[in-house]
Every structure is written in structure tokens, then in C-alpha cells.
mmCIF file of C-alpha atoms in Angstrom:
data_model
loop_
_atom_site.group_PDB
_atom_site.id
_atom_site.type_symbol
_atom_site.label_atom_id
_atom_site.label_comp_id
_atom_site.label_asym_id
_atom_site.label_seq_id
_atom_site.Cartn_x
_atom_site.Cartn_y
_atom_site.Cartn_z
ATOM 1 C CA UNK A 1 133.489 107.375 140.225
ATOM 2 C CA UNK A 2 130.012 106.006 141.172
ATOM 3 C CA UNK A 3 128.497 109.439 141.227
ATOM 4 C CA UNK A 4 129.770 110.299 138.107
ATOM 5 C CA UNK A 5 128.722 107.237 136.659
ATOM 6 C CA UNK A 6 125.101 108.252 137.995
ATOM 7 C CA UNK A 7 124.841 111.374 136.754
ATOM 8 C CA UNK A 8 126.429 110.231 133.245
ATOM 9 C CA UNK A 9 123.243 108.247 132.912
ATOM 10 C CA UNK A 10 120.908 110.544 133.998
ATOM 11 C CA UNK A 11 122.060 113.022 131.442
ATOM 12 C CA UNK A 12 121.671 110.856 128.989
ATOM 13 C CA UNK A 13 118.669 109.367 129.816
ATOM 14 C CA UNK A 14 117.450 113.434 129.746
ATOM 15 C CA UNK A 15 118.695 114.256 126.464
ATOM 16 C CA UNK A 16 117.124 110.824 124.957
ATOM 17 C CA UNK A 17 113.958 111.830 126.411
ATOM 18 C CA UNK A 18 113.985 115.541 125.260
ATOM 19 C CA UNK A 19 115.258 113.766 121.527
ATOM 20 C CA UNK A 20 111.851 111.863 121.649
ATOM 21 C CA UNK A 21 110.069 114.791 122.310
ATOM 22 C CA UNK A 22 111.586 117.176 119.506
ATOM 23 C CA UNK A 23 110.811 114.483 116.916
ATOM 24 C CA UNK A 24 107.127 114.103 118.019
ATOM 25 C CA UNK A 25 104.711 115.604 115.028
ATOM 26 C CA UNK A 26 102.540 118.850 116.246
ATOM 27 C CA UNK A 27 99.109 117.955 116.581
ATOM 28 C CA UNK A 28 96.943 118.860 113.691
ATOM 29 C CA UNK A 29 95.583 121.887 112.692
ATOM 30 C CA UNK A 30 91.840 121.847 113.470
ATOM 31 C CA UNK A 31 90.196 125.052 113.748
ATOM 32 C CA UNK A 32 86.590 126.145 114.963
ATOM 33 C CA UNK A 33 85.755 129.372 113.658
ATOM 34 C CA UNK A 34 83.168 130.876 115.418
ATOM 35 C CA UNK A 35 81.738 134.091 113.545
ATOM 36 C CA UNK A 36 82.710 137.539 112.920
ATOM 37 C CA UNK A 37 81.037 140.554 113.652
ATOM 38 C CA UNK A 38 81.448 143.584 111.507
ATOM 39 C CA UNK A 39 80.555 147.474 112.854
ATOM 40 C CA UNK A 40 81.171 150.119 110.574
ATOM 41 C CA UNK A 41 82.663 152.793 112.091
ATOM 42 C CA UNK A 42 82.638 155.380 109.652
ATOM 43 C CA UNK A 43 82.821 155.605 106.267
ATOM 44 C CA UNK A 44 85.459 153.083 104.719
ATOM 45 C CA UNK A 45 85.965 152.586 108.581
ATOM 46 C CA UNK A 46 85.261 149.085 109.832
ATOM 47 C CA UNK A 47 85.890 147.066 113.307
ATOM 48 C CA UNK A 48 86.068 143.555 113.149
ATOM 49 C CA UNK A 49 85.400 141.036 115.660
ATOM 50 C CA UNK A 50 86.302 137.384 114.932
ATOM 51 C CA UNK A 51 86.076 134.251 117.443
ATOM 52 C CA UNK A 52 88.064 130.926 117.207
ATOM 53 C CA UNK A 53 89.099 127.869 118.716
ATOM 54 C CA UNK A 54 91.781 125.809 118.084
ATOM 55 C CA UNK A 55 94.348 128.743 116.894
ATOM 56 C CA UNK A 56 98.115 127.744 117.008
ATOM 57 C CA UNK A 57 98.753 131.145 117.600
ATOM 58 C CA UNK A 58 97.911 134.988 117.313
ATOM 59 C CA UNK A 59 98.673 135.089 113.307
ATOM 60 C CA UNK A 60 95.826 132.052 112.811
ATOM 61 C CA UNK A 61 93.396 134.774 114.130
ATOM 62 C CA UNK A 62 94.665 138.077 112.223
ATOM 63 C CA UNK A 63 94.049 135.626 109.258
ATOM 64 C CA UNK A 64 90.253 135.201 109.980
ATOM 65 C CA UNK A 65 90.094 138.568 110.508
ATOM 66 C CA UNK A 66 92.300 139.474 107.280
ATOM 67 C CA UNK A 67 89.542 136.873 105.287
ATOM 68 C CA UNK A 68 86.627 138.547 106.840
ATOM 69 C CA UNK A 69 87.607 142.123 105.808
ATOM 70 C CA UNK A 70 88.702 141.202 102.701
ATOM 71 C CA UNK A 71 85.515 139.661 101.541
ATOM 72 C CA UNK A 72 83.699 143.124 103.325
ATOM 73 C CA UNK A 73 85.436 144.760 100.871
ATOM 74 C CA UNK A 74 84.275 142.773 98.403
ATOM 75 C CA UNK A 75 80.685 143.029 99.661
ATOM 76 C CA UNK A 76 80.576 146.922 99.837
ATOM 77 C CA UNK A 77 81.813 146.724 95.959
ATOM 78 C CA UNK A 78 85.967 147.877 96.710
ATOM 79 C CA UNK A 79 88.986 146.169 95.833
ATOM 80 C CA UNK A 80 91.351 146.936 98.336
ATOM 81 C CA UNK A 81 91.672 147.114 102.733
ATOM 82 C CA UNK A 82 94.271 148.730 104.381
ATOM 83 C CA UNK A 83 94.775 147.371 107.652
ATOM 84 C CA UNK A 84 95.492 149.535 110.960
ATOM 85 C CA UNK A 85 94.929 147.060 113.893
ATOM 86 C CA UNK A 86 94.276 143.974 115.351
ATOM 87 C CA UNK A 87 94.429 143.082 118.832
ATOM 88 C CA UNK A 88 94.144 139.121 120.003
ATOM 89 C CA UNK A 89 93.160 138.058 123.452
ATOM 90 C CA UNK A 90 92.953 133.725 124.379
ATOM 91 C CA UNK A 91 90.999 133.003 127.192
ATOM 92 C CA UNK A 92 90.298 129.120 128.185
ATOM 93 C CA UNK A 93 90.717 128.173 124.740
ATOM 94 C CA UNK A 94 88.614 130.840 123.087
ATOM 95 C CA UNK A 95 90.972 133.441 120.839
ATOM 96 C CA UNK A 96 89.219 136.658 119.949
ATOM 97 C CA UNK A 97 90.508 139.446 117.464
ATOM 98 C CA UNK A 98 89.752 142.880 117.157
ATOM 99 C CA UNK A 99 90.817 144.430 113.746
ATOM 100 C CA UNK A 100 90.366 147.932 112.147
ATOM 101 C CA UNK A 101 90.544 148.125 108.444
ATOM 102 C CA UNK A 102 89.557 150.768 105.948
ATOM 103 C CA UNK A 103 88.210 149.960 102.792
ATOM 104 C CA UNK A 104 88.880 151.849 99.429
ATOM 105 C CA UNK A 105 88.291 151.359 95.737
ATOM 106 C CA UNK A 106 92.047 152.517 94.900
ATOM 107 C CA UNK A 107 94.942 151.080 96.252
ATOM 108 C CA UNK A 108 95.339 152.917 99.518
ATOM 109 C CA UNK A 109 98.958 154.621 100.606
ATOM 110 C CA UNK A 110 100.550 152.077 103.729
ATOM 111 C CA UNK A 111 102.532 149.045 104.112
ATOM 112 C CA UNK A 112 99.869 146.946 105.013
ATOM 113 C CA UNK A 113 97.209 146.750 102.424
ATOM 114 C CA UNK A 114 95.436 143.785 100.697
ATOM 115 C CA UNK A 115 93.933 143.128 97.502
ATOM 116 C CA UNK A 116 90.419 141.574 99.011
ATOM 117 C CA UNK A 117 90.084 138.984 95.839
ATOM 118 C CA UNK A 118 93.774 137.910 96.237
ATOM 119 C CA UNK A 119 92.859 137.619 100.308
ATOM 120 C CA UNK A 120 89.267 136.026 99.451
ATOM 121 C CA UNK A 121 90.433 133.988 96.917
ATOM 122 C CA UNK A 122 93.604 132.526 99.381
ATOM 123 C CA UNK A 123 91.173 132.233 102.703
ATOM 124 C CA UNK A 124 88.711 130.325 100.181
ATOM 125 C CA UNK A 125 91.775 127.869 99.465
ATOM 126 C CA UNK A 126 92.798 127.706 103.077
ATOM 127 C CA UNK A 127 89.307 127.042 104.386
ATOM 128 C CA UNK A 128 89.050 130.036 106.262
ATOM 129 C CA UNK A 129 85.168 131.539 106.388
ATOM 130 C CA UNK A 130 84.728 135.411 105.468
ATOM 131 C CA UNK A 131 81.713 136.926 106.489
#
């Protein structure tokens, strides 16, 4: 009956811990965006490269690279990107992206395309640099 008493507590004692746990907050959202390097690869073409620190996650850098081409877009004098790619690597705290978009006047055929003042005008509201 002792043993069972035992391992009664210590059950309990787990659950209450992992309870605490659950109900502690996240810890804030601070990011450090560090730059963005654009190569045009041809044409409407263009490679991003975006640094950060402090992501919470892959999606917090396809957004600094979705606000970077976006305002590219704007830049070159087009209203619309069309993304094809974006690969994210973390390493020690550093999160890099690597994003293909093409740029176009028109709305361009695809799933994933993005009105660049819509973007801009969302990253500028979010605090999220474009190039």
C-alpha cells in the first residue's frame, strides 16, 4: 500500500509540475533582423537572402523574406511577386532564408502570389524591414 501511496504522489507531484509549466507565458517576441541581400537572377527573377535572430520559427523568416520581395517589387515599379521558394536553415541562433520570387506588373498565374503594397503595407505594420 506504501508503494502505491509513493507513486500516487509522485504522479501528482509530475502533473502539477507539467500544469505550471503549460500555463507559463512564451517569452516575447524580439526579433533582430539582420539584412537582406537581393541578386537578380534574370529578368523578373530574384533570389533573396535574409538573416535573423530571435525567429520563433521558420514562418518568422519566410515573412522577412515575403516583406523584402514585396517592397523589390515595389522598387523595380510592379505590383505583384509570385513566390517559388524559400529554404530556412538555424544555426547557433542565426536563421537564414533563401527565397525565389518573380516579379510582374499583372497578377501572375499560381497559388502563391502577393500584392507587394498589401505585403509592404502589413510588414510596415508588423515592424518587419524590407529592403
Amino acid at each position: 500500500m506504501r508503494t502505491r501511496l509513493s507513486l500516487s504522489c509522485f504522479a501528482l507531484t509530475a502533473l502539477a509540475s507539467c500544469a505550471e509549466t503549460a500555463q507559463e507565458p512564451d517569452a516575447p517576441f524580439v526579433p533582430v533582423y539582420e539584412g537582406v541581400e537581393t541578386r537578380l537572377l534574370d529578368g523578373d527573377l530574384v533570389n533573396f537572402f535574409v538573416q535573423m535572430r530571435g525567429a520563433r520559427d521558420a514562418a518568422d523568416v519566410e515573412d522577412y523574406a515575403r516583406c523584402a520581395a514585396a517592397q523589390y517589387a515595389l522598387i523595380r515599379g510592379y505590383g505583384f511577386a509570385r513566390h517559388l521558394r524559400t529554404n530556412v536553415a538555424q544555426e547557433g541562433g542565426l536563421w537564414r532564408g533563401d527565397a525565389v520570387y518573380t516579379i510582374s506588373a499583372a497578377l501572375p498565374a499560381g497559388l502563391k502570389t502577393i500584392d507587394a503594397e498589401v505585403v509592404a503595407s502589413a510588414c510596415a505594420e508588423n515592424e518587419i524591414p524590407m529592403v
